[in-house]
JSON list of N, CA and C in Angstrom, two decimals:
[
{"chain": "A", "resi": 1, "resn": "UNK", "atom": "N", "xyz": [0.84, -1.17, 0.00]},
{"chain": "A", "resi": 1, "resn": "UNK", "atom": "CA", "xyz": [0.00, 0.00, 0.00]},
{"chain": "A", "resi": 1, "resn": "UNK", "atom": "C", "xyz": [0.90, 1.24, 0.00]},
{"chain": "A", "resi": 2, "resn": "UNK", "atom": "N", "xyz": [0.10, 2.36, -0.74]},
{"chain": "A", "resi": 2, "resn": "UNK", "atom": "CA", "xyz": [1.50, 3.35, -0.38]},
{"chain": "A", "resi": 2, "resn": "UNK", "atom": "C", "xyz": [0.47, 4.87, -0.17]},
{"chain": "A", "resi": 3, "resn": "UNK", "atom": "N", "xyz": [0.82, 5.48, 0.35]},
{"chain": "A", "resi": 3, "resn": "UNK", "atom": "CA", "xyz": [0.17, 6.63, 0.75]},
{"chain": "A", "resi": 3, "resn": "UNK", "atom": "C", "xyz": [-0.24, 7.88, -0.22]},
{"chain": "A", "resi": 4, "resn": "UNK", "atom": "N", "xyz": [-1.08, 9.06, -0.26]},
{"chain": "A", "resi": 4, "resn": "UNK", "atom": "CA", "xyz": [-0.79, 10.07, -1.41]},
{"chain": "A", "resi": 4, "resn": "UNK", "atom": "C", "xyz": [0.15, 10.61, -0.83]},
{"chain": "A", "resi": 5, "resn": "UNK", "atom": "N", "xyz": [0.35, 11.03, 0.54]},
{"chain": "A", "resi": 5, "resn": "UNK", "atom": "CA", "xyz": [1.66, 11.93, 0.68]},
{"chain": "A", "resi": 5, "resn": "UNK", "atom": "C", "xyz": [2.97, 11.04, -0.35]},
{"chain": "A", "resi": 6, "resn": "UNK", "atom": "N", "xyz": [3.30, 9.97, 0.02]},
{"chain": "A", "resi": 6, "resn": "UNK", "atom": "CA", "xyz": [4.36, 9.36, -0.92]},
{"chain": "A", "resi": 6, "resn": "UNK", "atom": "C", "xyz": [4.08, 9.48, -2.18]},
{"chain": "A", "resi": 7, "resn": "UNK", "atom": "N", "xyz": [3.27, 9.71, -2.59]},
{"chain": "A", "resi": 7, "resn": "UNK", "atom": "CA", "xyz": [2.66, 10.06, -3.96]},
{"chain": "A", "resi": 7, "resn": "UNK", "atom": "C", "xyz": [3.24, 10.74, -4.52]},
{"chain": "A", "resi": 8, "resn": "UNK", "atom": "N", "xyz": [2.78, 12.41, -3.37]},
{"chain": "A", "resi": 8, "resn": "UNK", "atom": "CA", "xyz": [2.98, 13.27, -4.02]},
{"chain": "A", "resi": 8, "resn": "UNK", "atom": "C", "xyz": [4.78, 14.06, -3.86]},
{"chain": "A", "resi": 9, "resn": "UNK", "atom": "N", "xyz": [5.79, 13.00, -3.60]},
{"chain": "A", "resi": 9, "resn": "UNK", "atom": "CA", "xyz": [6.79, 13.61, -3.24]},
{"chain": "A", "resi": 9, "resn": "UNK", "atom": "C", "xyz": [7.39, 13.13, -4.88]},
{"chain": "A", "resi": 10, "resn": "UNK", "atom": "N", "xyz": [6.65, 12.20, -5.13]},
{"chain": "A", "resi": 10, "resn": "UNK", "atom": "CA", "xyz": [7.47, 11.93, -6.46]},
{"chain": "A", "resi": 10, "resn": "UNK", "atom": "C", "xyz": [6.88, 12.92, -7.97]},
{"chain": "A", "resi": 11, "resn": "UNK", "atom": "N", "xyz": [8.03, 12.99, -8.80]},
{"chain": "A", "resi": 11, "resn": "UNK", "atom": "CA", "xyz": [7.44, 14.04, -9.77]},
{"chain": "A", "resi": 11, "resn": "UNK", "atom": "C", "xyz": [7.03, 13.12, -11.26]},
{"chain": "A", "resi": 12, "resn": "UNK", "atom": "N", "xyz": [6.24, 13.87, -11.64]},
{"chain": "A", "resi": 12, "resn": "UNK", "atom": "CA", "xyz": [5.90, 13.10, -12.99]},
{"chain": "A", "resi": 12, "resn": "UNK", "atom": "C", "xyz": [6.25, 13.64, -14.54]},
{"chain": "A", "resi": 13, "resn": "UNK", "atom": "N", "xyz": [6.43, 12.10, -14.82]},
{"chain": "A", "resi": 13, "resn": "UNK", "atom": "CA", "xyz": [7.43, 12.31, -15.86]},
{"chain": "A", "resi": 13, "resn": "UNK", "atom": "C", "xyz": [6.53, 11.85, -17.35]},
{"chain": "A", "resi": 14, "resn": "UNK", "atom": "N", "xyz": [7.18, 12.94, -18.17]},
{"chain": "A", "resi": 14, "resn": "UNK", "atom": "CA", "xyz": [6.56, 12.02, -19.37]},
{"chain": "A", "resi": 14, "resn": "UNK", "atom": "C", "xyz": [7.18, 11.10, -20.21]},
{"chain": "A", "resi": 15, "resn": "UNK", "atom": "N", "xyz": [7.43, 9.77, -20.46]},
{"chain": "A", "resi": 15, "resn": "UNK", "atom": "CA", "xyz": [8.25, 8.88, -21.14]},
{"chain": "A", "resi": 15, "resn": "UNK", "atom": "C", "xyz": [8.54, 8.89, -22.30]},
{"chain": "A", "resi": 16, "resn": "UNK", "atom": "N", "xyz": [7.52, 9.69, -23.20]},
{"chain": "A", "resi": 16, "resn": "UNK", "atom": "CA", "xyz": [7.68, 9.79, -24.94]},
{"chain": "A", "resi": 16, "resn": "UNK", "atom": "C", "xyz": [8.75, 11.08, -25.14]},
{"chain": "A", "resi": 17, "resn": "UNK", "atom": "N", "xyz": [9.16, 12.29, -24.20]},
{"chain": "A", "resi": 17, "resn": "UNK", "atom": "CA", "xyz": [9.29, 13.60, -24.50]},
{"chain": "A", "resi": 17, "resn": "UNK", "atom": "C", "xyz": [10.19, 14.04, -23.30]},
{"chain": "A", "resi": 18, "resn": "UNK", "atom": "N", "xyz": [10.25, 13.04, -21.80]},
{"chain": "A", "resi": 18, "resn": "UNK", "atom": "CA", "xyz": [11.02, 13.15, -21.00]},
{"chain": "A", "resi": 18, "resn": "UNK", "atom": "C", "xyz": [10.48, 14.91, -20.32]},
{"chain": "A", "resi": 19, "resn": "UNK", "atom": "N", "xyz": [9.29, 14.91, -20.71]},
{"chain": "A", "resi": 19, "resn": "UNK", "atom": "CA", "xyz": [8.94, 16.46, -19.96]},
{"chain": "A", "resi": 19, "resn": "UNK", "atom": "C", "xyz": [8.77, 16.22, -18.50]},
{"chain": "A", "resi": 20, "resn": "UNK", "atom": "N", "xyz": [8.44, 17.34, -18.02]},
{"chain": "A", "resi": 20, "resn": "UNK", "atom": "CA", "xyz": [8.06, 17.64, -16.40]},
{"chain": "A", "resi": 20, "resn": "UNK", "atom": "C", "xyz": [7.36, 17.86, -16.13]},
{"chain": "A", "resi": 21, "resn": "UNK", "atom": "N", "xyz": [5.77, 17.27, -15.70]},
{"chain": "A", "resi": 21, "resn": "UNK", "atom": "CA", "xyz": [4.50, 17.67, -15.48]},
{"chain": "A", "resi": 21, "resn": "UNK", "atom": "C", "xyz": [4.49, 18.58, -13.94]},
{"chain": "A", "resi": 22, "resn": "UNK", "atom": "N", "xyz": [5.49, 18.02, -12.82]},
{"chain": "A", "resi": 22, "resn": "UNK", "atom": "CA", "xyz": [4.91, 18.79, -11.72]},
{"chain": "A", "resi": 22, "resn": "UNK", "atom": "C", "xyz": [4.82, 17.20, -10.49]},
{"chain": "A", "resi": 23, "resn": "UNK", "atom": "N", "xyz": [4.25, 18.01, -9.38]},
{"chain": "A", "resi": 23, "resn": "UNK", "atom": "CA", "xyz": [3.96, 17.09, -8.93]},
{"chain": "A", "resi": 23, "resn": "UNK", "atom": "C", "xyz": [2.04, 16.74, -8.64]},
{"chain": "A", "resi": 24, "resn": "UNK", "atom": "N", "xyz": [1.92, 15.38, -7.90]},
{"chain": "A", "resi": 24, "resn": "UNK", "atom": "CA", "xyz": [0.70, 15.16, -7.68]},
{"chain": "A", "resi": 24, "resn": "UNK", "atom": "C", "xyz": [0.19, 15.56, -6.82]},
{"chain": "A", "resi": 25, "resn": "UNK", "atom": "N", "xyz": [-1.11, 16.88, -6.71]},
{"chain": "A", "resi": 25, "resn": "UNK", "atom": "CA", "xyz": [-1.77, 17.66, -5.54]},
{"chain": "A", "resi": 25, "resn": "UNK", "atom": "C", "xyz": [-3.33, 17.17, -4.86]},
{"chain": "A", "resi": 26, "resn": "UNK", "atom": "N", "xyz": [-3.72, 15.71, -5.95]},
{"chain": "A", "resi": 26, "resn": "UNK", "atom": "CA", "xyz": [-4.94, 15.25, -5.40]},
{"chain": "A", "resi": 26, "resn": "UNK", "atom": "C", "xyz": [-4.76, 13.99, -6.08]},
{"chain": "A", "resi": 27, "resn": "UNK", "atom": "N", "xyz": [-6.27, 13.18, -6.09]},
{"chain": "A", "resi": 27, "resn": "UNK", "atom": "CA", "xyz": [-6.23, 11.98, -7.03]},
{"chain": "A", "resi": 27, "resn": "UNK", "atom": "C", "xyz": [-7.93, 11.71, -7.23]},
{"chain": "A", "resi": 28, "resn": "UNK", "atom": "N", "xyz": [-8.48, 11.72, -8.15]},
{"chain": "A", "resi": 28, "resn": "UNK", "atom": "CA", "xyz": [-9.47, 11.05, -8.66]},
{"chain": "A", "resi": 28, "resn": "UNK", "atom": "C", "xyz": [-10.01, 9.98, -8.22]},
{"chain": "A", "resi": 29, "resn": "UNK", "atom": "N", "xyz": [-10.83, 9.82, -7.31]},
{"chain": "A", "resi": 29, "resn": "UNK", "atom": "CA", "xyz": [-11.41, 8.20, -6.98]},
{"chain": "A", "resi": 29, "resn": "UNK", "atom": "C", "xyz": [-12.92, 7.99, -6.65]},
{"chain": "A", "resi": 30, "resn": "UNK", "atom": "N", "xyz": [-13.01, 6.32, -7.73]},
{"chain": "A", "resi": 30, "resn": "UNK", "atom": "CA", "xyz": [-14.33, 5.99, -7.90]},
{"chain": "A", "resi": 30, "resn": "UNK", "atom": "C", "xyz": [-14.62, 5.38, -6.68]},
{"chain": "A", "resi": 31, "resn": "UNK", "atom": "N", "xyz": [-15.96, 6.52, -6.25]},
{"chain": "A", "resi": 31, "resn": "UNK", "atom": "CA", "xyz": [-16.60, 5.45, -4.69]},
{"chain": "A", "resi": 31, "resn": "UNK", "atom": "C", "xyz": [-16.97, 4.79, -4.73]},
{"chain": "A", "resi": 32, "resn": "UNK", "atom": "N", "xyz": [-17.33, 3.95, -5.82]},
{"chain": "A", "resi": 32, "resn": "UNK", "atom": "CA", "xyz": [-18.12, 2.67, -5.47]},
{"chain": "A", "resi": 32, "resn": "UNK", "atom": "C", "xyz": [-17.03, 1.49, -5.64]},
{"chain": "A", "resi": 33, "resn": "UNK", "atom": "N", "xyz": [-15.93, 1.46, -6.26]},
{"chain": "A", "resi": 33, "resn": "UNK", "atom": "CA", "xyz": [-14.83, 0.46, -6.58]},
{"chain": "A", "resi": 33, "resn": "UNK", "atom": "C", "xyz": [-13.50, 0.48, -5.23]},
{"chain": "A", "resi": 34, "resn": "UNK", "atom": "N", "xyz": [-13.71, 1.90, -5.53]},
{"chain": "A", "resi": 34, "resn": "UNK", "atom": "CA", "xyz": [-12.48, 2.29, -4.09]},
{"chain": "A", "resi": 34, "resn": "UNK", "atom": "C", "xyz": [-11.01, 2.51, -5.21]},
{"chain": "A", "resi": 35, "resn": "UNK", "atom": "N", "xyz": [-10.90, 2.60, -6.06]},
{"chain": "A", "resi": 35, "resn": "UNK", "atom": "CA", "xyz": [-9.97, 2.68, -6.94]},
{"chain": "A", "resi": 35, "resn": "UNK", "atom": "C", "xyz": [-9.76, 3.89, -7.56]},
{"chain": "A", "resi": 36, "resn": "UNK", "atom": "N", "xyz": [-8.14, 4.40, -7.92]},
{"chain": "A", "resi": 36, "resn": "UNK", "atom": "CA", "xyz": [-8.05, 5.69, -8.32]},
{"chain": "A", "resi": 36, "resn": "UNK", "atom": "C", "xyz": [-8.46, 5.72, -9.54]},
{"chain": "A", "resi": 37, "resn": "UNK", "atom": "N", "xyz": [-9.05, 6.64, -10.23]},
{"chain": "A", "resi": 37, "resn": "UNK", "atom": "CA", "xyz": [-9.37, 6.94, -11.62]},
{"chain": "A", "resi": 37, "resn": "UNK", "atom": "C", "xyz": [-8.20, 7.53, -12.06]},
{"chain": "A", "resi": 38, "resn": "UNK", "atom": "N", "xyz": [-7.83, 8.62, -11.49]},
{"chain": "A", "resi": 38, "resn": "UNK", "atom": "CA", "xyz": [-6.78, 9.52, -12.05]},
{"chain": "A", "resi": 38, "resn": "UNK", "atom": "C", "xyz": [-6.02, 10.77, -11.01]},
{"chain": "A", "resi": 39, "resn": "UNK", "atom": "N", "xyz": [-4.56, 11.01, -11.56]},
{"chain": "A", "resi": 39, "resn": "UNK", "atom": "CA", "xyz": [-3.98, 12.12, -10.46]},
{"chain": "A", "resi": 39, "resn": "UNK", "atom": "C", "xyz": [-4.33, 13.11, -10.97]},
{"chain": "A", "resi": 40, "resn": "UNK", "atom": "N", "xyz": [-4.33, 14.19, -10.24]},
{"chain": "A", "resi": 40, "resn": "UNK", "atom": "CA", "xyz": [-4.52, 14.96, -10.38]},
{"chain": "A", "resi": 40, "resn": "UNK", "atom": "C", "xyz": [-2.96, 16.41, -10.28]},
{"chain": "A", "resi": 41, "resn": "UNK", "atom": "N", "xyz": [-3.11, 16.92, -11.34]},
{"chain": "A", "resi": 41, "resn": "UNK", "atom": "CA", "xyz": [-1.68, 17.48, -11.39]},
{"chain": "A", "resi": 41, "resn": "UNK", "atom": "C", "xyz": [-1.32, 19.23, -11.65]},
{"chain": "A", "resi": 42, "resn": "UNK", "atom": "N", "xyz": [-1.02, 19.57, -10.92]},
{"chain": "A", "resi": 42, "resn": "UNK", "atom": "CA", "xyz": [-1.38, 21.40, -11.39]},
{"chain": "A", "resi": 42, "resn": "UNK", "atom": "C", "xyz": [0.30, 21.56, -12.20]},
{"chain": "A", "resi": 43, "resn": "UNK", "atom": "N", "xyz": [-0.33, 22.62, -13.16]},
{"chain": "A", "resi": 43, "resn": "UNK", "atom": "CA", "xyz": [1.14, 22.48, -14.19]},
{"chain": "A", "resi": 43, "resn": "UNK", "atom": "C", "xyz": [2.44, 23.16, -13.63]},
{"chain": "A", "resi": 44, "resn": "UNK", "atom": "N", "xyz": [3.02, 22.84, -13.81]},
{"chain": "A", "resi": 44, "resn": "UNK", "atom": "CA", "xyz": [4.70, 22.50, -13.61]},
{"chain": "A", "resi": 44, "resn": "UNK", "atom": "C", "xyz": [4.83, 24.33, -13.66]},
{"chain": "A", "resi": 45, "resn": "UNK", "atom": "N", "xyz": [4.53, 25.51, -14.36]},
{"chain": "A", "resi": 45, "resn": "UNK", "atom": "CA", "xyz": [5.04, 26.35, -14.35]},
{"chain": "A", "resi": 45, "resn": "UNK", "atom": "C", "xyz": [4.45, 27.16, -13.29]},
{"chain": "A", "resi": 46, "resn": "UNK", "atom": "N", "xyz": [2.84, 27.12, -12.77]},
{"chain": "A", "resi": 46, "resn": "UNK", "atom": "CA", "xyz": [2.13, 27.49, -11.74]},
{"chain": "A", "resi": 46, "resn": "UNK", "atom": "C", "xyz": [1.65, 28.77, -11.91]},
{"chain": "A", "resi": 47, "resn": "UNK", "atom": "N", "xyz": [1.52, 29.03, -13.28]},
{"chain": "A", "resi": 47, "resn": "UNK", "atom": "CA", "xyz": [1.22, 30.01, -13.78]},
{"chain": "A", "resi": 47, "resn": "UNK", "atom": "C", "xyz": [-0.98, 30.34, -13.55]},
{"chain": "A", "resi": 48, "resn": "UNK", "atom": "N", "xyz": [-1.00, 30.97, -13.37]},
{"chain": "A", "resi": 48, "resn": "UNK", "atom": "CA", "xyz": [-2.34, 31.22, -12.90]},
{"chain": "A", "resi": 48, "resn": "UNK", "atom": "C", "xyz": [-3.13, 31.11, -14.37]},
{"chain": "A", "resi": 49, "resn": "UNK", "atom": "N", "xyz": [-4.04, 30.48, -13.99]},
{"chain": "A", "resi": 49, "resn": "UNK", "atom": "CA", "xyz": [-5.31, 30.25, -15.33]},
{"chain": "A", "resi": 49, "resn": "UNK", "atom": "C", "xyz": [-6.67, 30.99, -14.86]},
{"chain": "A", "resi": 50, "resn": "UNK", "atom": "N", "xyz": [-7.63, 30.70, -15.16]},
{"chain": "A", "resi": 50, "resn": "UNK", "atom": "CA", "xyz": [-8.92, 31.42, -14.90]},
{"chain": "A", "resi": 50, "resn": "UNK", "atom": "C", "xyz": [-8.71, 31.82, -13.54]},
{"chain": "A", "resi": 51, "resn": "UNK", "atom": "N", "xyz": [-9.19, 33.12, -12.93]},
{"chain": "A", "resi": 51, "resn": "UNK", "atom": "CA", "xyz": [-9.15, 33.49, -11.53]},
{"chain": "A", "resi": 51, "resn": "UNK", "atom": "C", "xyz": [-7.58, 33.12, -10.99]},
{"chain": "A", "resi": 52, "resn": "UNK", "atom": "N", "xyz": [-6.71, 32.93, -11.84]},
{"chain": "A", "resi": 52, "resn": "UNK", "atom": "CA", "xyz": [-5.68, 33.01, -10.79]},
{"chain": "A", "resi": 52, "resn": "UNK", "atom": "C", "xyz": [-5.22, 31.31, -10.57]},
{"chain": "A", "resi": 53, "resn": "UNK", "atom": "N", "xyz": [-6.18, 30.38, -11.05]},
{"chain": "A", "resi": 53, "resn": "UNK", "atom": "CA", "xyz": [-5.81, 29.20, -10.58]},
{"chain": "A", "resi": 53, "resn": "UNK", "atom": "C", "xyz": [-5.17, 28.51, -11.55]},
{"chain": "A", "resi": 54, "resn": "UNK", "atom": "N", "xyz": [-3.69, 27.54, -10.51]},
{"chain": "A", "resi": 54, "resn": "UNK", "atom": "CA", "xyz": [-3.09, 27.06, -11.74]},
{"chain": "A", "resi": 54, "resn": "UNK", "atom": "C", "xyz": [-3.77, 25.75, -12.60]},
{"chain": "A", "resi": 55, "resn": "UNK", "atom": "N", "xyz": [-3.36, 25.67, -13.74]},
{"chain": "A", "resi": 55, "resn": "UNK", "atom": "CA", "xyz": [-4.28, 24.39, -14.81]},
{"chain": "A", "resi": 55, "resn": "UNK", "atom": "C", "xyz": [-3.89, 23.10, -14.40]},
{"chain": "A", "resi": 56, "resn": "UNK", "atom": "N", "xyz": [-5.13, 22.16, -14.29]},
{"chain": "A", "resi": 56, "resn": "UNK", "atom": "CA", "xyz": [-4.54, 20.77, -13.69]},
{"chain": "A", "resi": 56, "resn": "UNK", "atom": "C", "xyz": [-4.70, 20.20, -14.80]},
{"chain": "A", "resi": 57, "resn": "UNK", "atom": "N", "xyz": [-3.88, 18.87, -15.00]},
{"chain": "A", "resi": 57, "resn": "UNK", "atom": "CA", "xyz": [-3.64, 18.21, -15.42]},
{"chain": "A", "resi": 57, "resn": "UNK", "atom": "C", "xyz": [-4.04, 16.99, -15.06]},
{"chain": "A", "resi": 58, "resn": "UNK", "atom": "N", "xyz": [-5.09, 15.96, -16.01]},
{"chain": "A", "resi": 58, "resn": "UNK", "atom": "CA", "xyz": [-5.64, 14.80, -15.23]},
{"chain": "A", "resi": 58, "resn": "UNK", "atom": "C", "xyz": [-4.79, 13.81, -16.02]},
{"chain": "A", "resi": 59, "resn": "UNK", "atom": "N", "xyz": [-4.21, 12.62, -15.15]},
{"chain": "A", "resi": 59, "resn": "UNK", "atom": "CA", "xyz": [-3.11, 11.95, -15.76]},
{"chain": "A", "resi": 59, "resn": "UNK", "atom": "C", "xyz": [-4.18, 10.35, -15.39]},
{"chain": "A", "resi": 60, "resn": "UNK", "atom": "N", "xyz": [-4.76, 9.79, -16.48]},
{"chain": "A", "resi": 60, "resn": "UNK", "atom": "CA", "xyz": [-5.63, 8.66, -15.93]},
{"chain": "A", "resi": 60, "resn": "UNK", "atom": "C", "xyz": [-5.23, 7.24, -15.64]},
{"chain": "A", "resi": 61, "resn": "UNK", "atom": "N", "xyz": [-5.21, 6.63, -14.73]},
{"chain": "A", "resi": 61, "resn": "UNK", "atom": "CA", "xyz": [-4.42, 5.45, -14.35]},
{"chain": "A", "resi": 61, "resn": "UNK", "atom": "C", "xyz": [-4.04, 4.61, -15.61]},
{"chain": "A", "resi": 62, "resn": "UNK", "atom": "N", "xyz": [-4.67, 4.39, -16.57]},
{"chain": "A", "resi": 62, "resn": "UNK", "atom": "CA", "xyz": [-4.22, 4.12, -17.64]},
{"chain": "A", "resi": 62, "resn": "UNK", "atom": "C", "xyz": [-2.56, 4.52, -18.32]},
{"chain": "A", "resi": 63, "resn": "UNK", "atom": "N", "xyz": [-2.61, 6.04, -18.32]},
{"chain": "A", "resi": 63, "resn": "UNK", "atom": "CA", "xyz": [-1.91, 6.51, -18.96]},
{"chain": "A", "resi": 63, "resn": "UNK", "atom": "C", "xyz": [-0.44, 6.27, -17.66]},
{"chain": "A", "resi": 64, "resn": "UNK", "atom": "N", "xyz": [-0.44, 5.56, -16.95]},
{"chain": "A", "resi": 64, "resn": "UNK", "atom": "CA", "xyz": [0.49, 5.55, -16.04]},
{"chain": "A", "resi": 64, "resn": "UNK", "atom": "C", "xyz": [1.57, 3.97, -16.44]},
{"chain": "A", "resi": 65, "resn": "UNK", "atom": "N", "xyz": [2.86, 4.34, -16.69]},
{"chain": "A", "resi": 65, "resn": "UNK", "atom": "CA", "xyz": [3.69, 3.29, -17.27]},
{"chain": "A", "resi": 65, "resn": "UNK", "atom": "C", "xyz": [4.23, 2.80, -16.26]},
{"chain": "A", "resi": 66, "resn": "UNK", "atom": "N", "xyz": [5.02, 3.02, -14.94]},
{"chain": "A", "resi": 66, "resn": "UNK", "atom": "CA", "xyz": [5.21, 3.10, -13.45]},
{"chain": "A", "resi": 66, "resn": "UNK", "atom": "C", "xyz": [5.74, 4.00, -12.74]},
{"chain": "A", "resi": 67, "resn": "UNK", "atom": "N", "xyz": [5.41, 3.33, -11.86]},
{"chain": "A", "resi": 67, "resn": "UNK", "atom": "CA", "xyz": [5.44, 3.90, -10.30]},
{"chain": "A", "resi": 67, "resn": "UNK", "atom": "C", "xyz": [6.85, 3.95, -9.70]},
{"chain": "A", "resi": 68, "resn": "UNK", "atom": "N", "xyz": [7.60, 4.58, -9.73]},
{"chain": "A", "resi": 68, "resn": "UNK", "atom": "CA", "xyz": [9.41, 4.08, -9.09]},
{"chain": "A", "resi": 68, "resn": "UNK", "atom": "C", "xyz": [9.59, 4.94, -7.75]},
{"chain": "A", "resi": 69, "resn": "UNK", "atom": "N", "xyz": [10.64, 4.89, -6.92]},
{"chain": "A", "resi": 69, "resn": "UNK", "atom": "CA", "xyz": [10.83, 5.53, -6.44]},
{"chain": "A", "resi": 69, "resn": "UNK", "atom": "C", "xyz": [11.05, 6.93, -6.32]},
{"chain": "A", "resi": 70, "resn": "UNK", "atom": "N", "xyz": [11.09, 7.47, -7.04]},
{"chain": "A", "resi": 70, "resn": "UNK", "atom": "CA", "xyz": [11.41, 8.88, -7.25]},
{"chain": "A", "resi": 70, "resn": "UNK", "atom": "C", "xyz": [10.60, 9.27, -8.25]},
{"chain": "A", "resi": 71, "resn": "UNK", "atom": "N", "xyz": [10.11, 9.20, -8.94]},
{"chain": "A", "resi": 71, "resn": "UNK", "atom": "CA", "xyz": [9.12, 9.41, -10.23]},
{"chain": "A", "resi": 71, "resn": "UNK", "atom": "C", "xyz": [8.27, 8.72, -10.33]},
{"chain": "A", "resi": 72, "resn": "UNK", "atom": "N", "xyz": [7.18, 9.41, -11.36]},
{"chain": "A", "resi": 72, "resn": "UNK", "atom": "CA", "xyz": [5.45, 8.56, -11.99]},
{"chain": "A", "resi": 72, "resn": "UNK", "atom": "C", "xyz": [6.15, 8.76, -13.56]},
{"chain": "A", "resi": 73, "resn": "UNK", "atom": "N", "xyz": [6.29, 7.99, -14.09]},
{"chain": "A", "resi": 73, "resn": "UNK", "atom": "CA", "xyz": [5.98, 7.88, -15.84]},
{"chain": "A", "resi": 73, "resn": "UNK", "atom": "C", "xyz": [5.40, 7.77, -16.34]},
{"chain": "A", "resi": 74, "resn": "UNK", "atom": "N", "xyz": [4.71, 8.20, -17.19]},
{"chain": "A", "resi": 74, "resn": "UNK", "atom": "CA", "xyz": [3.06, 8.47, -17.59]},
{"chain": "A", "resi": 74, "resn": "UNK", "atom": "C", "xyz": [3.64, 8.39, -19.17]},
{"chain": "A", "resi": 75, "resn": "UNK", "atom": "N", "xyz": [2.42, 8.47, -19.94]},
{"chain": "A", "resi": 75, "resn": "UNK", "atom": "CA", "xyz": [2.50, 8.39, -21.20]},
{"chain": "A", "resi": 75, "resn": "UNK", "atom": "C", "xyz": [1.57, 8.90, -22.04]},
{"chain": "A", "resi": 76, "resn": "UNK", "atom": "N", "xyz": [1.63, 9.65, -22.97]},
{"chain": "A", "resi": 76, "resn": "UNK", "atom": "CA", "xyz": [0.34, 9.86, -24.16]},
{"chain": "A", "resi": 76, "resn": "UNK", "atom": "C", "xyz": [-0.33, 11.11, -23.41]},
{"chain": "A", "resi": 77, "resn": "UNK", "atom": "N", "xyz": [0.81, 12.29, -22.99]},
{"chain": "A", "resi": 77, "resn": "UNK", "atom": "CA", "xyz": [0.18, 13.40, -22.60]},
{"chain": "A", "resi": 77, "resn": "UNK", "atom": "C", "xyz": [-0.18, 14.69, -23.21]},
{"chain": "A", "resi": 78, "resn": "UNK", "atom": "N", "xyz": [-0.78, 15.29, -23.46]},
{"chain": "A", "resi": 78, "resn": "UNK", "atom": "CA", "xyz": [-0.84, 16.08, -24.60]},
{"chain": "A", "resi": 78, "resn": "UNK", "atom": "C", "xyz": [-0.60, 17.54, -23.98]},
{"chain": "A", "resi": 79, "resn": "UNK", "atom": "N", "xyz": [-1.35, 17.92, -22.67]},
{"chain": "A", "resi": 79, "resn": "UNK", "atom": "CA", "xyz": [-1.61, 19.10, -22.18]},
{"chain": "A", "resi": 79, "resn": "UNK", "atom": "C", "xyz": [-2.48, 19.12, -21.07]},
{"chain": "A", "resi": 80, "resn": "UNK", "atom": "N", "xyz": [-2.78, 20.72, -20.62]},
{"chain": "A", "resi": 80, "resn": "UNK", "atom": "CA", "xyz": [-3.95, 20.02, -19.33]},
{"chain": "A", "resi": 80, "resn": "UNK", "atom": "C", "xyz": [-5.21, 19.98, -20.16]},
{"chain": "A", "resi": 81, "resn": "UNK", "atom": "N", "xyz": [-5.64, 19.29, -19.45]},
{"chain": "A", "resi": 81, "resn": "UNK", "atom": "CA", "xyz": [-7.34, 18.60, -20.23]},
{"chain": "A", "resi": 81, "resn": "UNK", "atom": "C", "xyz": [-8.38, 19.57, -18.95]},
{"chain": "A", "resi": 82, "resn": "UNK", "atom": "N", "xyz": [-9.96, 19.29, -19.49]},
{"chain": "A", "resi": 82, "resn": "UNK", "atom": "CA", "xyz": [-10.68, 19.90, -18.14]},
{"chain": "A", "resi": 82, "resn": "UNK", "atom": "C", "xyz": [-11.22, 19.03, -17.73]},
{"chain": "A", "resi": 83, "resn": "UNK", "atom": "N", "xyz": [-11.15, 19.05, -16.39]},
{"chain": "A", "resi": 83, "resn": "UNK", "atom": "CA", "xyz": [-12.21, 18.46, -15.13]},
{"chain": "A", "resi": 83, "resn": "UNK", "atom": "C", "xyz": [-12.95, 17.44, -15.80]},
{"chain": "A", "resi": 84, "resn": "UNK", "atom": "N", "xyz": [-13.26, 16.64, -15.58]},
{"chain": "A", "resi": 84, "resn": "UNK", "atom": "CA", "xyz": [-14.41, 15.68, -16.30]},
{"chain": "A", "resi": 84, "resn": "UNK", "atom": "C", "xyz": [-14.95, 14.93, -15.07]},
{"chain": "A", "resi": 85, "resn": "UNK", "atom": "N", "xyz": [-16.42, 15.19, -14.98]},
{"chain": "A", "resi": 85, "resn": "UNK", "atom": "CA", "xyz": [-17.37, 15.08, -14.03]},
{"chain": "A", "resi": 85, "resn": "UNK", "atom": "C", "xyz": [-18.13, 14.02, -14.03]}
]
């Protein structure tokens, strides 16, 4: 089992482009399964978007290649996407 604080100390990486998303500030999860859907990621430069807030980035367990000690490797990222409800 591993915690979000341990989560969020590691940074995420993109594997096709070797970019720097940032780190992980929440996580997506379905209540009825108990399973994460997706992290949740505010962008790497922290530049303010609507009202000031920075743009998250939803990275969906799918798109996750692994988990290591020090990094998330993710894959097939394009940009931040919106909220999906």
């Amino acid at each position: 089992m591993i915690l979000l604080s341990e989560l969020q100390v590691k940074e995420v990486i993109v594997v096709n482009d070797g970019r720097r998303l940032g780190h992980i500030s929440d996580l997506e999860i379905d209540p009825d399964r108990g399973r994460i859907i997706a992290l949740v990621i505010y962008g790497k430069d922290k530049k303010g978007g609507f009202f000031g807030k920075p743009e998250e980035l939803m990275i969906y367990w799918e798109q996750i290649v692994t988990i290591g000690s020090d990094v998330i490797l993710v894959k097939d990222v394009d940009g931040p996407k919106l909220y999906i409800e």
